[in-house]
Tab-separated table of C-alpha atoms and ligand atoms in Angstrom:
chain	number	residue	atom	x	y	z
A	1	MET	CA	-38.816	24.505	83.112
A	2	THR	CA	-36.292	27.137	82.253
A	3	SER	CA	-35.280	28.015	78.770
A	4	VAL	CA	-32.056	29.704	77.839
A	5	THR	CA	-32.482	32.718	75.601
A	6	PRO	CA	-30.241	32.217	72.600
A	7	PHE	CA	-27.590	34.836	72.050
A	8	LEU	CA	-27.783	37.621	69.492
A	9	VAL	CA	-25.204	37.949	66.726
A	10	ASP	CA	-23.663	41.088	65.212
A	11	LEU	CA	-21.166	39.686	62.777
A	12	HIS	CA	-20.068	42.998	61.281
A	13	CYS	CA	-19.675	46.128	63.355
A	14	HIS	CA	-16.970	48.814	63.346
A	15	LEU	CA	-16.682	49.220	67.105
A	16	ASP	CA	-13.532	51.318	66.742
A	17	LEU	CA	-15.331	53.961	64.672
A	18	TYR	CA	-17.754	54.947	67.453
A	19	PRO	CA	-16.695	57.915	69.585
A	20	ASP	CA	-17.015	55.662	72.649
A	21	PHE	CA	-15.043	52.612	71.496
A	22	GLU	CA	-14.391	51.306	75.008
A	23	GLY	CA	-17.981	51.979	76.072
A	24	ILE	CA	-19.460	50.080	73.160
A	25	VAL	CA	-17.161	47.116	73.823
A	26	ARG	CA	-18.435	47.058	77.434
A	27	GLU	CA	-22.049	47.442	76.296
A	28	SER	CA	-21.902	44.545	73.788
A	29	GLU	CA	-20.047	42.346	76.241
A	30	ALA	CA	-22.551	43.045	79.034
A	31	ALA	CA	-25.440	42.282	76.663
A	32	GLY	CA	-23.782	39.012	75.639
A	33	ILE	CA	-23.981	39.827	71.943
A	34	LYS	CA	-21.621	37.768	69.824
A	35	THR	CA	-19.953	40.679	68.063
A	36	LEU	CA	-17.323	40.689	65.356
A	37	ALA	CA	-15.332	43.920	65.575
A	38	VAL	CA	-14.252	44.420	61.984
A	39	THR	CA	-11.457	46.841	61.110
A	40	THR	CA	-10.643	48.842	58.009
A	41	THR	CA	-6.827	48.803	58.127
A	42	PRO	CA	-4.267	46.500	59.744
A	43	ARG	CA	-2.999	49.544	61.640
A	44	ALA	CA	-6.272	49.534	63.619
A	45	PHE	CA	-6.068	45.868	64.551
A	46	PRO	CA	-3.749	45.849	67.608
A	47	ARG	CA	-5.972	48.219	69.599
A	48	ASN	CA	-9.061	46.156	68.677
A	49	LEU	CA	-7.313	42.996	69.788
A	50	GLU	CA	-6.245	44.622	73.025
A	51	LEU	CA	-9.763	45.820	73.904
A	52	THR	CA	-11.421	42.498	73.065
A	53	ARG	CA	-8.784	40.046	74.239
A	54	ASN	CA	-10.453	39.427	77.588
A	55	THR	CA	-14.058	39.616	76.426
A	56	ARG	CA	-16.230	36.503	76.190
A	57	HIS	CA	-18.450	37.660	73.356
A	58	ILE	CA	-16.430	40.007	71.138
A	59	ARG	CA	-13.742	39.069	68.637
A	60	ALA	CA	-11.462	41.363	66.648
A	61	ALA	CA	-11.116	40.880	62.902
A	62	LEU	CA	-8.140	41.940	60.798
A	63	GLY	CA	-9.238	44.008	57.818
A	64	LEU	CA	-8.150	46.016	54.808
A	65	HIS	CA	-11.233	47.756	53.458
A	66	PRO	CA	-11.481	47.932	49.646
A	67	GLN	CA	-12.490	51.607	49.858
A	68	LEU	CA	-9.162	52.340	51.562
A	69	VAL	CA	-6.964	50.243	49.300
A	70	ALA	CA	-6.131	53.218	47.038
A	71	ASP	CA	-4.213	54.764	49.953
A	72	SER	CA	-3.394	51.746	52.108
A	73	ALA	CA	-2.467	48.910	49.742
A	74	ASN	CA	1.025	48.813	51.233
A	75	GLU	CA	-0.547	47.709	54.526
A	76	ILE	CA	-0.956	44.233	53.060
A	77	ASP	CA	2.438	43.318	54.536
A	78	ARG	CA	1.235	44.291	57.984
A	79	PHE	CA	-1.920	42.250	57.293
A	80	ALA	CA	0.272	39.205	56.623
A	81	GLU	CA	2.235	39.871	59.790
A	82	PHE	CA	-0.873	40.112	62.040
A	83	LEU	CA	-2.874	37.281	60.461
A	84	PRO	CA	-1.603	34.547	62.836
A	85	GLN	CA	-3.068	36.551	65.764
A	86	THR	CA	-6.727	36.013	64.813
A	87	ARG	CA	-9.019	33.580	63.056
A	88	TYR	CA	-11.272	36.473	61.922
A	89	VAL	CA	-10.646	38.567	58.815
A	90	GLY	CA	-12.643	41.619	57.727
A	91	GLU	CA	-13.528	43.952	56.354
A	92	VAL	CA	-12.024	42.852	53.052
A	93	GLY	CA	-13.383	42.561	49.513
A	94	LEU	CA	-14.013	44.614	46.389
A	95	ASP	CA	-15.884	47.843	45.636
A	96	ALA	CA	-16.580	48.966	42.074
A	97	SER	CA	-18.888	51.854	42.938
A	98	PRO	CA	-17.923	55.104	41.135
A	99	PRO	CA	-15.711	56.668	43.856
A	100	HIS	CA	-13.608	53.487	44.101
A	101	ARG	CA	-13.571	52.218	40.529
A	102	ALA	CA	-10.158	53.753	39.806
A	103	SER	CA	-8.495	51.509	42.380
A	104	PHE	CA	-10.328	48.352	41.309
A	105	ALA	CA	-7.317	46.599	39.772
A	106	LEU	CA	-5.311	47.341	42.911
A	107	GLN	CA	-8.214	46.134	45.079
A	108	GLU	CA	-8.225	42.862	43.128
A	109	ARG	CA	-4.526	42.378	43.753
A	110	VAL	CA	-4.902	43.078	47.469
A	111	PHE	CA	-7.988	40.855	47.871
A	112	THR	CA	-6.246	38.046	45.962
A	113	ARG	CA	-3.317	38.275	48.364
A	114	VAL	CA	-5.709	38.287	51.353
A	115	LEU	CA	-7.401	35.127	50.061
A	116	ASP	CA	-4.063	33.433	49.326
A	117	LEU	CA	-2.816	34.222	52.835
A	118	CYS	CA	-6.063	32.937	54.382
A	119	ALA	CA	-6.017	29.761	52.293
A	120	GLU	CA	-2.429	29.124	53.284
A	121	ALA	CA	-3.146	29.688	56.980
A	122	GLY	CA	-6.437	27.735	56.978
A	123	GLY	CA	-9.310	28.029	59.459
A	124	LYS	CA	-10.087	31.719	58.906
A	125	ILE	CA	-13.555	33.274	58.857
A	126	LEU	CA	-13.892	36.275	56.541
A	127	SER	CA	-16.411	39.137	56.512
A	128	VAL	CA	-16.468	40.205	52.875
A	129	HIS	CA	-17.636	43.449	51.240
A	130	ALA	CA	-18.835	43.240	47.622
A	131	VAL	CA	-20.315	46.435	46.218
A	132	ARG	CA	-21.110	46.338	42.512
A	133	ALA	CA	-18.560	43.534	42.465
A	134	SER	CA	-20.353	40.362	43.533
A	135	THR	CA	-19.251	38.346	40.497
A	136	PRO	CA	-15.543	39.260	40.713
A	137	VAL	CA	-15.628	38.618	44.478
A	138	LEU	CA	-17.169	35.177	43.922
A	139	ASP	CA	-14.725	34.439	41.080
A	140	LEU	CA	-11.787	35.093	43.407
A	141	ILE	CA	-13.303	33.135	46.286
A	142	GLU	CA	-13.931	30.184	43.974
A	143	ALA	CA	-10.372	30.350	42.623
A	144	LYS	CA	-8.546	30.984	45.889
A	145	LEU	CA	-10.434	29.874	48.987
A	146	SER	CA	-12.196	26.518	49.025
A	147	PRO	CA	-14.668	25.953	51.896
A	148	GLY	CA	-12.158	23.537	53.417
A	149	ARG	CA	-9.551	26.308	53.747
A	150	GLY	CA	-11.698	29.204	54.946
A	151	ARG	CA	-15.265	30.362	55.422
A	152	VAL	CA	-16.776	33.432	53.831
A	153	VAL	CA	-19.581	35.551	55.246
A	154	LEU	CA	-20.847	38.005	52.660
A	155	HIS	CA	-21.703	41.195	54.489
A	156	TRP	CA	-24.670	43.327	53.302
A	157	PHE	CA	-24.953	41.347	50.085
A	158	THR	CA	-26.517	43.371	47.253
A	159	GLY	CA	-25.813	41.101	44.290
A	160	SER	CA	-28.434	39.547	42.034
A	161	ALA	CA	-30.445	36.440	42.882
A	162	GLU	CA	-28.231	34.503	40.462
A	163	GLU	CA	-25.086	35.713	42.231
A	164	ALA	CA	-26.618	34.828	45.590
A	165	ARG	CA	-27.358	31.322	44.311
A	166	ARG	CA	-23.750	30.942	43.226
A	167	ALA	CA	-22.523	32.204	46.613
A	168	VAL	CA	-24.689	29.602	48.357
A	169	GLU	CA	-23.158	26.892	46.160
A	170	LEU	CA	-19.685	28.151	47.087
A	171	GLY	CA	-20.559	27.671	50.771
A	172	CYS	CA	-20.899	31.347	51.700
A	173	TYR	CA	-22.910	32.666	54.639
A	174	PHE	CA	-24.709	36.025	54.572
A	175	SER	CA	-24.812	38.633	57.336
A	176	VAL	CA	-27.971	40.655	56.903
A	177	ASN	CA	-28.707	44.118	58.298
A	178	GLY	CA	-31.805	46.280	58.583
A	179	GLU	CA	-30.935	48.446	55.576
A	180	MET	CA	-30.618	45.381	53.366
A	181	LEU	CA	-34.075	44.195	54.418
A	182	ARG	CA	-35.581	47.564	53.521
A	183	HIS	CA	-34.913	46.946	49.826
A	184	PRO	CA	-37.505	44.680	48.172
A	185	ARG	CA	-34.997	43.066	45.817
A	186	HIS	CA	-32.565	42.134	48.590
A	187	ARG	CA	-35.416	41.102	50.848
A	188	SER	CA	-36.580	38.737	48.138
A	189	THR	CA	-33.057	37.259	47.860
A	190	VAL	CA	-33.308	36.488	51.573
A	191	THR	CA	-36.726	34.846	51.263
A	192	THR	CA	-36.234	32.961	48.011
A	193	VAL	CA	-32.533	32.175	47.550
A	194	ILE	CA	-30.545	32.082	50.779
A	195	PRO	CA	-31.137	28.969	52.896
A	196	VAL	CA	-32.178	29.871	56.440
A	197	THR	CA	-29.164	27.882	57.690
A	198	ARG	CA	-26.789	30.380	56.010
A	199	LEU	CA	-28.274	33.520	57.562
A	200	LEU	CA	-26.466	35.642	60.134
A	201	THR	CA	-27.148	39.176	61.346
A	202	GLU	CA	-25.081	42.349	61.549
A	203	THR	CA	-25.461	46.064	62.180
A	204	ASP	CA	-22.606	47.551	60.099
A	205	GLY	CA	-22.592	50.292	62.709
A	206	PRO	CA	-21.812	53.099	62.911
A	207	PHE	CA	-22.496	53.504	59.168
A	208	VAL	CA	-26.088	52.343	59.442
A	209	ARG	CA	-28.179	54.883	61.307
A	210	LYS	CA	-31.573	54.632	62.892
A	211	GLU	CA	-33.661	57.627	63.937
A	212	GLY	CA	-30.650	59.904	63.492
A	213	GLN	CA	-28.366	57.795	65.713
A	214	SER	CA	-25.704	55.276	64.773
A	215	ILE	CA	-27.030	51.771	65.208
A	216	ARG	CA	-25.286	49.721	67.935
A	217	PRO	CA	-24.801	45.963	68.382
A	218	VAL	CA	-27.604	45.934	70.998
A	219	ASP	CA	-29.962	47.080	68.215
A	220	VAL	CA	-29.404	43.869	66.238
A	221	SER	CA	-32.476	42.319	67.905
A	222	ALA	CA	-34.630	44.512	65.627
A	223	THR	CA	-32.987	42.911	62.591
A	224	VAL	CA	-33.675	39.433	63.943
A	225	ASP	CA	-37.335	40.431	64.403
A	226	ASP	CA	-37.430	41.904	60.918
A	227	LEU	CA	-35.894	38.734	59.500
A	228	ALA	CA	-38.435	36.645	61.413
A	229	ALA	CA	-41.299	38.715	59.984
A	230	THR	CA	-39.805	38.470	56.491
A	231	LEU	CA	-39.522	34.695	56.718
A	232	ARG	CA	-42.800	34.302	58.651
A	233	ALA	CA	-41.031	32.679	61.579
A	234	ALA	CA	-41.494	33.291	65.291
A	235	PRO	CA	-38.882	35.799	66.539
A	236	GLU	CA	-37.516	33.370	69.163
A	237	LYS	CA	-37.191	30.628	66.521
A	238	MET	CA	-35.304	33.037	64.272
A	239	ARG	CA	-33.000	33.975	67.123
A	240	GLU	CA	-32.304	30.278	67.806
A	241	GLN	CA	-31.645	29.675	64.118
A	242	ILE	CA	-29.120	32.536	63.877
A	243	ALA	CA	-27.357	31.352	67.051
A	244	GLN	CA	-27.236	27.821	65.654
A	245	ASN	CA	-25.883	29.099	62.334
A	246	LEU	CA	-23.052	30.880	64.115
A	247	ARG	CA	-22.243	27.713	66.062
A	248	THR	CA	-22.158	25.720	62.841
A	249	LEU	CA	-19.928	28.309	61.210
A	250	LEU	CA	-17.498	28.297	64.137
A	251	ILE	CA	-17.612	24.846	65.652
A	252	GLY	CA	-17.903	22.965	62.410
A	253	PHE	CA	-14.691	24.579	61.399
A	254	GLU	CA	-11.990	24.489	64.011
A	255	PRO	CA	-8.843	26.425	63.259
A	256	PRO	CA	-5.712	24.333	62.787
A	257	THR	CA	-3.583	24.322	65.926
B	301	MN	MN1	-18.580	47.706	57.109
């Protein structure tokens, strides 16, 4: 009897920020890792689309990173223009950490517009950043993007258990990385609050580093193993679960044609 090894998932990686962008696209594709290439500005999207257009496993997401909104808010028009070219959106969201607090009101306006555009288009899948801003992010998602109009994956979620519970009720998924699992509080959110059916994995490379090197999509297997250990599951079962969760996220939610 043969068994098919389920695929690995890296639902949040900045492929275009590695020095070897083309090489890492080839590497992830060859390894068959379902990779979401998130971007930080609409300006970066066309090149990402071009490099991933003929790949089986990699998809390009259209983003406008909250940490760049102070300087790039005017790119929201380009975001609107490119949105019909992809069903994936990210990295978008809100960041109220000290270096970005000054632009918070502007970030809220931009993220509101992003959610309105996604709700209007329908069928989009969003990778969302929420740093020190989980409640305002969830408030906007609740107000603007019902689960029937778009699906949200909270990337590297660091909110409270109560906020995580609310996100689950709003239909959100969670992409978990190795750094997140290193923190006891976030680890406990994963074990006690987030249903196993809502878990996905990510690297957030190249920002997350391991042994002095930027983590790569092929390293996501370590996070699956870590997640398996955390949830006391067999690694291959965990891998199957994550693959199934991605299928449910994608197939259960066909984009309008
Ligand atoms: Mn990121």
